[in-house]
Amino acid sequence: MIRRRSLLALPLALAPLGAARAQAYPARPVTIIVPFVAGGTTDIMARLMADRLGNALGQRFIVENRPGAGGNPGAATVARAEPDGYTLLMGTVGTHAINASLYARMPFDPVRDFAPIAFVSGVPNAMIVNPERIPVRTPAEFAAFARAKPGGAFMASSGLGTSIHLSGEMFQQRAGLKMTHVPYRGSAPALTDMLSGQVDVMFDNLPSCLGFIQGGQLRALAVTSAARSAVLPDVPTMAESGFPGFDATSWFGLFAPRGTPEAITARLNREALAALATDDMRRRLADLGAEPRPMTPVEFAGSIAAEQERWAAAVKASGARLE
C-alpha cells in the first residue's frame, strides 16, 4: 500500500519540477538553427527573434546556419537534438509543409519530430528581374521573352523544393513554358547572380529582395500572394497579372524537438508573441513586407496540417520529385 501510494504521488511531485525547470529556463545560451545560408529571409527572421527573445529572457540566443538540401539537414539536426529547449529551429513552409511531398526520403517527420512554438511571419514571394538586362514589366511580357530566348531562360531559386522554386514551377506550368532551373544554397547567392545578370528571373521571398527592388537594381513584376503587399502597393499580384488563383506565400516559425517540456514551449510562445506585438517589431516586419500571425502552439500545429495539404497539391501539379 505504501509503495502504491508513492507511485501515485510521483506525477504530482514531477509537475512542480517541470514548472521549476521552465521558470529557470534558459540557464545557458540557446541555439536557433537556420537551415539556409545567412542573408536570406529565414536568417533575417531568426536573427530578429533571437534578438528579442534574448532581451526578454536575459540569455543569448545564437543563430547558427546549416544550409543544404532544401533545409532538410539543418531541420534534422534539431529533430535529433536533446529536447531541453536549448536547440530550436527557424522552420519554413519548405521544411514543414513542402518537403514531405517533394522528397522521396526524408531524414525527419515534420509533424512527429517537432513541437511547434510560434508562427513568426508570412511573406509573399516576388517575381523579380534585372531591369538593365530584361526590359519587361509584367509576367506575361517575361513569358514572351523566355519563349523567344535561344536556349530558354534561367530561373534562380534558393534551393530545390523551396516555395521560391515551386512558385517558379507554378508560373512555368501556367504560362506554358520551360525554363532551366538554377538552384542555389539560399537567396543571398542567387540574388548576387541576379544582380550580375547570370540568371534571368527569380521568385524570391520579399524580405530578402525588397531593398534591391526599392533601390532599382531589381524590378518586381508581381507578388505571389492573393492580395498586394502593403510595402509594394503598386506591384500587382500574379492573379491580377493574368494568372488567376495563383497564391504561393512563404512562412517562418519556431520549432523545438518533440518531447521538449510543454512549460518551456509555452513560455517561448508567450515571449515570441509578446515580441511580435511590440511596435518596433511590427514596424520592422512591415518594412520587410512580412505579416505576423499570433498563434498558440496548438493553432500553429493545425495551420501546418492545412499547409501540407495545400502544398502537396502544388508539388503534384509541378511534377517535381527529389531523391
Coordinates of N, CA, C and O in Angstrom, one line a residue, residues 115-266:
A115 N 8.0 20.0 -32.0 CA 7.0 20.7 -31.2 C 6.9 22.1 -31.7 O 7.8 22.9 -31.5
P116 N 5.8 22.5 -32.3 CA 5.6 23.9 -32.8 C 5.6 24.9 -31.6 O 5.0 24.6 -30.6
I117 N 6.3 26.0 -31.8 CA 6.4 27.0 -30.7 C 5.6 28.2 -31.1 O 4.6 28.6 -30.5
A118 N 6.0 28.9 -32.3 CA 5.3 30.1 -32.6 C 5.4 30.4 -34.1 O 6.5 30.2 -34.7
F119 N 4.3 30.8 -34.8 CA 4.4 31.3 -36.1 C 5.0 32.7 -36.1 O 4.5 33.5 -35.3
V120 N 6.0 32.9 -36.8 CA 6.7 34.2 -36.8 C 6.1 35.2 -37.8 O 5.7 36.3 -37.5
S121 N 6.1 34.8 -39.1 CA 5.6 35.7 -40.1 C 5.3 35.0 -41.4 O 5.9 33.9 -41.7
G122 N 4.4 35.6 -42.2 CA 4.2 35.1 -43.5 C 4.6 36.2 -44.5 O 4.4 37.4 -44.2
V123 N 5.1 35.8 -45.7 CA 5.6 36.7 -46.7 C 5.2 36.3 -48.1 O 5.2 35.1 -48.3
P124 N 4.9 37.2 -49.0 CA 4.7 36.8 -50.4 C 6.1 36.6 -51.0 O 7.1 37.1 -50.5
N125 N 6.1 35.9 -52.1 CA 7.3 35.9 -53.0 C 7.1 36.9 -54.1 O 6.0 37.3 -54.4
A126 N 8.2 37.5 -54.6 CA 8.1 38.5 -55.6 C 8.8 37.9 -56.9 O 9.9 37.4 -56.8
M127 N 8.2 38.1 -58.0 CA 8.8 37.7 -59.3 C 9.6 38.9 -59.7 O 9.2 39.9 -60.0
I128 N 11.0 38.6 -59.8 CA 11.9 39.7 -60.0 C 12.8 39.5 -61.2 O 13.1 38.3 -61.5
V129 N 13.2 40.6 -61.9 CA 14.1 40.5 -63.0 C 15.1 41.7 -62.8 O 14.9 42.6 -62.0
N130 N 16.2 41.6 -63.5 CA 17.2 42.7 -63.6 C 16.8 43.6 -64.7 O 16.9 43.2 -65.9
P131 N 16.3 44.8 -64.4 CA 15.7 45.7 -65.5 C 16.8 46.1 -66.5 O 16.4 46.5 -67.6
E132 N 18.0 46.1 -66.2 CA 19.1 46.5 -67.1 C 19.3 45.5 -68.2 O 19.7 45.8 -69.3
R133 N 19.0 44.2 -67.9 CA 19.1 43.1 -68.8 C 17.8 42.7 -69.5 O 17.8 42.3 -70.7
I134 N 16.7 42.8 -68.7 CA 15.5 42.3 -69.2 C 14.4 43.4 -69.1 O 13.8 43.5 -68.0
P135 N 14.2 44.1 -70.2 CA 13.3 45.3 -70.1 C 11.8 44.9 -70.2 O 11.1 45.4 -71.0
V136 N 11.3 44.0 -69.2 CA 9.9 43.7 -69.2 C 9.3 44.2 -67.9 O 10.0 44.4 -67.0
R137 N 8.0 44.3 -68.0 CA 7.3 44.9 -66.8 C 6.2 44.0 -66.3 O 5.6 44.4 -65.2
T138 N 5.8 43.0 -66.9 CA 4.7 42.1 -66.5 C 5.2 40.6 -66.6 O 6.0 40.3 -67.4
P139 N 4.5 39.7 -65.9 CA 4.8 38.3 -66.0 C 4.5 37.8 -67.5 O 5.3 37.0 -68.0
A140 N 3.5 38.3 -68.1 CA 3.2 37.9 -69.5 C 4.3 38.4 -70.4 O 4.7 37.6 -71.4
E141 N 4.9 39.6 -70.2 CA 6.0 40.0 -71.1 C 7.2 39.2 -70.8 O 8.0 38.9 -71.8
F142 N 7.4 38.8 -69.6 CA 8.6 37.9 -69.3 C 8.4 36.5 -70.0 O 9.4 36.0 -70.5
A143 N 7.2 36.0 -69.9 CA 6.9 34.7 -70.6 C 7.2 34.8 -72.1 O 7.8 33.9 -72.6
A144 N 6.9 35.9 -72.7 CA 7.2 36.1 -74.1 C 8.7 36.2 -74.3 O 9.3 35.6 -75.3
F145 N 9.4 36.9 -73.4 CA 10.9 36.9 -73.5 C 11.5 35.6 -73.4 O 12.4 35.2 -74.1
A146 N 11.0 34.8 -72.4 CA 11.6 33.4 -72.2 C 11.4 32.5 -73.4 O 12.3 31.7 -73.7
R147 N 10.2 32.6 -74.0 CA 10.0 31.7 -75.1 C 10.9 32.1 -76.3 O 11.3 31.2 -77.1
A148 N 11.2 33.4 -76.4 CA 12.0 33.8 -77.6 C 13.5 33.7 -77.4 O 14.3 33.8 -78.3
K149 N 13.9 33.5 -76.1 CA 15.3 33.4 -75.8 C 15.9 32.1 -76.3 O 15.5 31.0 -75.9
P150 N 17.0 32.1 -77.1 CA 17.6 30.9 -77.5 C 18.1 30.1 -76.3 O 18.8 30.6 -75.4
G151 N 17.7 28.9 -76.2 CA 18.1 28.0 -75.1 C 17.3 28.2 -73.9 O 17.4 27.5 -72.9
G152 N 16.3 29.2 -73.9 CA 15.4 29.4 -72.8 C 16.0 30.2 -71.8 O 17.1 30.6 -71.8
A153 N 15.1 30.6 -70.8 CA 15.5 31.5 -69.7 C 16.1 30.6 -68.5 O 15.7 29.5 -68.4
F154 N 16.8 31.3 -67.7 CA 17.4 30.7 -66.5 C 16.7 31.2 -65.2 O 16.6 32.4 -65.0
M155 N 16.1 30.3 -64.5 CA 15.3 30.7 -63.3 C 16.1 30.3 -62.0 O 16.4 29.1 -61.8
A156 N 16.4 31.3 -61.2 CA 17.2 31.0 -59.9 C 16.2 30.7 -58.8 O 15.0 31.1 -58.8
S157 N 16.7 30.0 -57.8 CA 15.9 29.7 -56.6 C 16.9 29.6 -55.4 O 18.1 29.4 -55.6
S158 N 16.3 29.6 -54.2 CA 17.1 29.4 -53.0 C 17.4 27.9 -52.7 O 18.0 27.6 -51.7
G159 N 16.9 27.0 -53.6 CA 17.2 25.6 -53.4 C 16.0 24.8 -53.9 O 14.9 25.3 -54.0
L160 N 16.3 23.5 -54.2 CA 15.3 22.6 -54.7 C 14.1 22.5 -53.7 O 14.4 22.2 -52.5
G161 N 12.9 22.6 -54.1 CA 11.8 22.3 -53.3 C 11.3 23.5 -52.4 O 10.3 23.3 -51.7
T162 N 12.0 24.6 -52.4 CA 11.6 25.7 -51.6 C 10.4 26.4 -52.2 O 10.0 26.1 -53.4
S163 N 9.7 27.2 -51.5 CA 8.5 27.9 -52.0 C 8.9 28.8 -53.2 O 8.1 29.0 -54.1
I164 N 10.2 29.2 -53.1 CA 10.7 30.1 -54.2 C 10.8 29.2 -55.5 O 10.4 29.7 -56.6
H165 N 11.3 28.0 -55.4 CA 11.4 27.1 -56.5 C 10.0 26.8 -57.0 O 9.7 26.9 -58.2
L166 N 9.1 26.4 -56.1 CA 7.8 25.9 -56.6 C 6.9 27.0 -57.1 O 6.1 26.8 -58.0
S167 N 7.1 28.3 -56.7 CA 6.4 29.4 -57.3 C 6.8 29.5 -58.7 O 6.0 29.8 -59.6
G168 N 8.1 29.3 -59.0 CA 8.6 29.4 -60.4 C 8.0 28.2 -61.2 O 7.7 28.4 -62.4
E169 N 7.9 27.0 -60.6 CA 7.4 25.9 -61.3 C 5.9 26.1 -61.6 O 5.4 25.8 -62.7
M170 N 5.2 26.7 -60.7 CA 3.8 27.1 -60.9 C 3.6 28.0 -62.1 O 2.7 27.9 -62.9
F171 N 4.5 29.0 -62.1 CA 4.5 30.0 -63.2 C 4.7 29.3 -64.6 O 4.0 29.6 -65.5
Q172 N 5.7 28.5 -64.6 CA 6.0 27.8 -65.9 C 4.9 27.0 -66.4 O 4.5 27.0 -67.6
Q173 N 4.3 26.3 -65.4 CA 3.1 25.4 -65.8 C 2.0 26.2 -66.4 O 1.4 25.9 -67.4
R174 N 1.7 27.4 -65.7 CA 0.5 28.2 -66.1 C 0.8 29.0 -67.4 O -0.1 29.3 -68.1
A175 N 2.1 29.4 -67.5 CA 2.5 30.2 -68.7 C 2.8 29.3 -69.9 O 2.9 29.8 -71.0
G176 N 2.9 28.0 -69.7 CA 3.2 27.1 -70.8 C 4.5 27.2 -71.4 O 4.8 27.2 -72.6
L177 N 5.5 27.3 -70.5 CA 6.9 27.4 -70.9 C 7.8 26.6 -70.0 O 7.4 26.1 -69.0
K178 N 9.1 26.4 -70.5 CA 10.0 25.6 -69.7 C 11.3 26.4 -69.6 O 11.9 26.8 -70.6
M179 N 11.7 26.7 -68.3 CA 13.0 27.4 -68.1 C 14.0 26.4 -67.4 O 13.6 25.3 -66.9
T180 N 15.2 26.8 -67.5 CA 16.3 26.0 -66.8 C 16.4 26.5 -65.4 O 16.6 27.6 -65.1
H181 N 16.1 25.5 -64.4 CA 16.2 25.9 -63.0 C 17.6 25.8 -62.5 O 18.3 24.9 -62.7
V182 N 18.0 26.9 -61.8 CA 19.3 27.0 -61.2 C 19.2 27.2 -59.7 O 19.0 28.3 -59.2
P183 N 19.3 26.1 -59.0 CA 19.2 26.1 -57.5 C 20.4 26.6 -56.8 O 21.5 26.2 -57.2
Y184 N 20.3 27.4 -55.8 CA 21.4 27.9 -55.0 C 21.3 27.5 -53.6 O 20.2 26.9 -53.2
R185 N 22.3 27.7 -52.8 CA 22.2 27.4 -51.4 C 21.7 28.5 -50.5 O 22.3 29.0 -49.6
G186 N 20.5 29.1 -51.0 CA 19.9 30.2 -50.3 C 19.7 31.4 -51.2 O 20.2 31.4 -52.3
S187 N 18.9 32.3 -50.7 CA 18.6 33.5 -51.5 C 19.8 34.4 -51.8 O 19.9 35.0 -52.9
A188 N 20.6 34.6 -50.8 CA 21.7 35.6 -51.0 C 22.6 35.3 -52.2 O 22.8 36.2 -53.0
P189 N 23.1 34.1 -52.4 CA 23.9 33.8 -53.6 C 23.1 33.9 -54.9 O 23.7 34.3 -55.9
A190 N 21.8 33.5 -54.8 CA 21.0 33.6 -56.0 C 20.8 35.1 -56.4 O 20.9 35.5 -57.6
L191 N 20.6 36.0 -55.4 CA 20.4 37.4 -55.7 C 21.7 38.0 -56.3 O 21.7 38.9 -57.1
T192 N 22.9 37.5 -55.8 CA 24.1 38.0 -56.3 C 24.2 37.8 -57.8 O 24.6 38.7 -58.6
D193 N 23.8 36.6 -58.3 CA 23.8 36.3 -59.7 C 22.7 37.0 -60.4 O 22.8 37.2 -61.6
M194 N 21.6 37.2 -59.8 CA 20.5 38.0 -60.4 C 21.1 39.4 -60.7 O 20.9 40.0 -61.8
L195 N 21.8 40.0 -59.8 CA 22.3 41.4 -59.9 C 23.4 41.4 -61.0 O 23.5 42.5 -61.7
S196 N 24.2 40.4 -61.1 CA 25.2 40.4 -62.1 C 24.8 39.9 -63.5 O 25.6 39.8 -64.4
G197 N 23.5 39.5 -63.6 CA 23.0 39.0 -64.9 C 23.3 37.6 -65.3 O 23.1 37.2 -66.4
Q198 N 23.6 36.8 -64.3 CA 23.9 35.4 -64.6 C 22.6 34.5 -64.8 O 22.7 33.5 -65.5
V199 N 21.5 35.0 -64.2 CA 20.3 34.3 -64.3 C 19.2 35.4 -64.6 O 19.4 36.6 -64.5
D200 N 18.0 34.9 -65.1 CA 17.1 35.8 -65.7 C 15.9 36.2 -64.8 O 15.4 37.3 -64.9
V201 N 15.5 35.3 -63.9 CA 14.3 35.5 -63.1 C 14.4 34.8 -61.8 O 15.1 33.7 -61.7
M202 N 13.6 35.2 -60.8 CA 13.6 34.6 -59.5 C 12.3 34.9 -58.8 O 11.8 36.1 -59.0
F203 N 11.7 34.0 -58.1 CA 10.5 34.2 -57.3 C 11.0 34.2 -55.8 O 10.9 33.2 -55.1
D204 N 11.6 35.4 -55.4 CA 12.2 35.4 -54.1 C 11.3 35.8 -53.0 O 10.3 36.6 -53.2
N205 N 11.6 35.3 -51.7 CA 10.9 35.9 -50.6 C 11.1 37.4 -50.5 O 12.2 37.9 -50.6
L206 N 10.0 38.1 -50.3 CA 10.1 39.6 -50.4 C 11.1 40.2 -49.5 O 11.8 41.1 -49.9
P207 N 11.2 39.8 -48.2 CA 12.2 40.5 -47.3 C 13.6 40.5 -47.8 O 14.3 41.5 -47.6
S208 N 14.1 39.4 -48.5 CA 15.5 39.4 -48.9 C 15.8 40.2 -50.1 O 16.9 40.5 -50.4
C209 N 14.7 40.4 -51.0 CA 15.0 41.1 -52.2 C 14.4 42.6 -52.2 O 14.6 43.3 -53.1
L210 N 13.7 42.9 -51.1 CA 13.0 44.2 -51.1 C 13.9 45.4 -51.3 O 13.6 46.3 -52.0
G211 N 15.0 45.4 -50.6 CA 16.0 46.5 -50.7 C 16.5 46.7 -52.1 O 16.6 47.9 -52.6
F212 N 16.7 45.7 -52.9 CA 17.1 45.8 -54.3 C 16.0 46.3 -55.2 O 16.2 47.0 -56.1
I213 N 14.8 45.9 -54.8 CA 13.6 46.4 -55.6 C 13.4 47.9 -55.3 O 13.3 48.7 -56.3
Q214 N 13.5 48.3 -54.1 CA 13.3 49.7 -53.7 C 14.5 50.6 -54.3 O 14.3 51.7 -54.6
G215 N 15.7 50.0 -54.4 CA 16.8 50.7 -54.9 C 16.9 50.7 -56.4 O 17.8 51.4 -57.0
G216 N 16.0 50.0 -57.1 CA 16.0 50.0 -58.5 C 16.9 49.0 -59.2 O 16.9 48.8 -60.4
Q217 N 17.7 48.2 -58.4 CA 18.6 47.2 -59.1 C 17.8 46.0 -59.6 O 18.2 45.4 -60.6
L218 N 16.7 45.7 -59.0 CA 15.8 44.7 -59.5 C 14.4 45.2 -59.6 O 14.0 46.2 -59.0
R219 N 13.6 44.6 -60.5 CA 12.2 45.0 -60.7 C 11.3 43.9 -60.3 O 11.5 42.7 -60.8
A220 N 10.3 44.2 -59.5 CA 9.2 43.3 -59.2 C 8.1 43.3 -60.2 O 7.5 44.4 -60.4
L221 N 7.9 42.2 -60.9 CA 6.8 42.1 -61.9 C 5.5 41.8 -61.3 O 4.4 42.3 -61.8
A222 N 5.5 41.1 -60.1 CA 4.3 40.7 -59.5 C 4.6 40.1 -58.1 O 5.8 39.7 -57.9
V223 N 3.6 40.0 -57.2 CA 3.8 39.2 -56.0 C 2.9 38.0 -56.1 O 1.9 38.0 -56.8
T224 N 3.3 36.9 -55.3 CA 2.6 35.7 -55.5 C 1.4 35.5 -54.5 O 0.8 34.4 -54.5
S225 N 1.2 36.5 -53.6 CA 0.1 36.3 -52.6 C -1.2 36.7 -53.3 O -1.3 37.2 -54.4
A226 N -2.3 36.4 -52.5 CA -3.6 36.6 -53.0 C -3.9 38.1 -53.1 O -4.7 38.6 -53.9
A227 N -3.3 38.9 -52.2 CA -3.5 40.3 -52.1 C -2.2 41.0 -52.3 O -1.1 40.4 -52.1
R228 N -2.2 42.3 -52.7 CA -1.0 43.1 -52.9 C -0.3 43.3 -51.6 O -0.9 43.2 -50.5
S229 N 1.0 43.5 -51.6 CA 1.8 43.7 -50.5 C 1.7 45.2 -50.1 O 1.9 46.1 -51.0
A230 N 1.5 45.5 -48.8 CA 1.4 46.9 -48.3 C 2.7 47.6 -48.6 O 2.7 48.8 -48.8
V231 N 3.8 46.9 -48.6 CA 5.1 47.6 -48.8 C 5.4 47.9 -50.3 O 6.3 48.7 -50.6
L232 N 4.7 47.2 -51.2 CA 4.8 47.4 -52.6 C 3.4 47.5 -53.2 O 3.0 46.7 -54.0
P233 N 2.7 48.6 -52.9 CA 1.3 48.6 -53.3 C 1.1 48.8 -54.8 O 0.0 48.5 -55.2
D234 N 2.1 49.2 -55.5 CA 1.9 49.4 -56.9 C 2.2 48.1 -57.7 O 2.1 48.1 -59.0
V235 N 2.7 47.1 -57.1 CA 3.1 45.9 -57.7 C 1.9 44.9 -57.7 O 1.4 44.6 -56.6
P236 N 1.4 44.5 -58.9 CA 0.2 43.7 -58.9 C 0.4 42.2 -58.4 O 1.6 41.8 -58.3
T237 N -0.6 41.5 -58.1 CA -0.5 40.1 -57.8 C -0.4 39.3 -59.1 O -0.7 39.8 -60.2
M238 N 0.0 38.0 -59.0 CA 0.1 37.2 -60.1 C -1.3 37.0 -60.7 O -1.5 36.9 -61.9
A239 N -2.3 36.9 -59.8 CA -3.7 36.7 -60.3 C -4.1 37.9 -61.1 O -4.8 37.8 -62.1
E240 N -3.8 39.1 -60.6 CA -4.1 40.4 -61.4 C -3.3 40.4 -62.7 O -3.7 41.2 -63.6
S241 N -2.2 39.7 -62.8 CA -1.4 39.8 -64.0 C -1.7 38.7 -65.0 O -1.0 38.4 -65.9
G242 N -2.9 38.0 -64.9 CA -3.3 37.1 -65.9 C -3.1 35.6 -65.5 O -3.3 34.7 -66.3
F243 N -2.9 35.4 -64.2 CA -2.7 34.0 -63.7 C -3.7 33.8 -62.5 O -3.3 33.8 -61.3
P244 N -5.0 33.6 -62.8 CA -6.0 33.5 -61.7 C -5.7 32.4 -60.8 O -5.3 31.3 -61.2
G245 N -6.0 32.6 -59.5 CA -5.8 31.5 -58.5 C -4.4 31.3 -58.0 O -4.2 30.4 -57.2
F246 N -3.5 32.1 -58.5 CA -2.1 31.9 -58.2 C -1.9 32.5 -56.8 O -2.0 33.7 -56.5
D247 N -1.5 31.6 -55.8 CA -1.4 32.0 -54.4 C -0.3 31.1 -53.8 O -0.5 30.0 -53.5
A248 N 0.9 31.7 -53.6 CA 2.0 30.9 -53.0 C 2.8 31.8 -52.1 O 3.6 32.6 -52.5
T249 N 2.5 31.7 -50.8 CA 3.2 32.5 -49.8 C 4.1 31.7 -48.9 O 3.8 30.5 -48.7
S250 N 5.2 32.3 -48.5 CA 6.1 31.6 -47.6 C 5.8 31.9 -46.1 O 5.2 33.0 -45.9
W251 N 6.2 31.1 -45.2 CA 6.1 31.4 -43.8 C 7.2 30.9 -43.0 O 8.0 30.0 -43.5
F252 N 7.4 31.4 -41.8 CA 8.5 31.0 -40.9 C 8.0 30.9 -39.5 O 7.2 31.7 -39.1
G253 N 8.6 29.9 -38.8 CA 8.1 29.7 -37.4 C 9.2 29.0 -36.6 O 10.1 28.3 -37.1
L254 N 9.0 29.1 -35.3 CA 10.0 28.5 -34.4 C 9.5 27.1 -34.0 O 8.3 26.9 -33.7
F255 N 10.4 26.1 -33.9 CA 10.1 24.8 -33.5 C 11.2 24.3 -32.5 O 12.3 24.8 -32.5
A256 N 10.8 23.3 -31.7 CA 11.7 22.6 -30.8 C 11.6 21.1 -31.1 O 10.6 20.7 -31.8
P257 N 12.5 20.3 -30.6 CA 12.4 18.9 -30.8 C 11.2 18.4 -30.1 O 10.8 18.9 -29.0
R258 N 10.5 17.4 -30.6 CA 9.4 16.7 -29.9 C 9.9 16.2 -28.6 O 11.0 15.7 -28.5
G259 N 9.1 16.4 -27.6 CA 9.5 16.0 -26.2 C 10.0 17.1 -25.4 O 10.2 16.9 -24.2
T260 N 10.2 18.3 -26.0 CA 10.6 19.4 -25.2 C 9.4 19.7 -24.2 O 8.3 19.7 -24.6
P261 N 9.7 20.0 -22.9 CA 8.7 20.2 -21.9 C 7.7 21.3 -22.4 O 8.1 22.3 -22.8
E262 N 6.4 21.0 -22.2 CA 5.4 21.9 -22.6 C 5.5 23.3 -21.9 O 5.2 24.3 -22.5
A263 N 6.0 23.3 -20.7 CA 6.1 24.5 -20.0 C 7.2 25.4 -20.7 O 7.0 26.6 -20.7
I264 N 8.2 24.8 -21.3 CA 9.2 25.6 -22.0 C 8.7 26.1 -23.3 O 8.8 27.3 -23.6
T265 N 8.0 25.3 -24.1 CA 7.5 25.7 -25.4 C 6.4 26.8 -25.1 O 6.3 27.7 -25.9
A266 N 5.6 26.6 -24.1 CA 4.6 27.6 -23.8 C 5.2 29.0 -23.4 O 4.7 30.0 -23.8

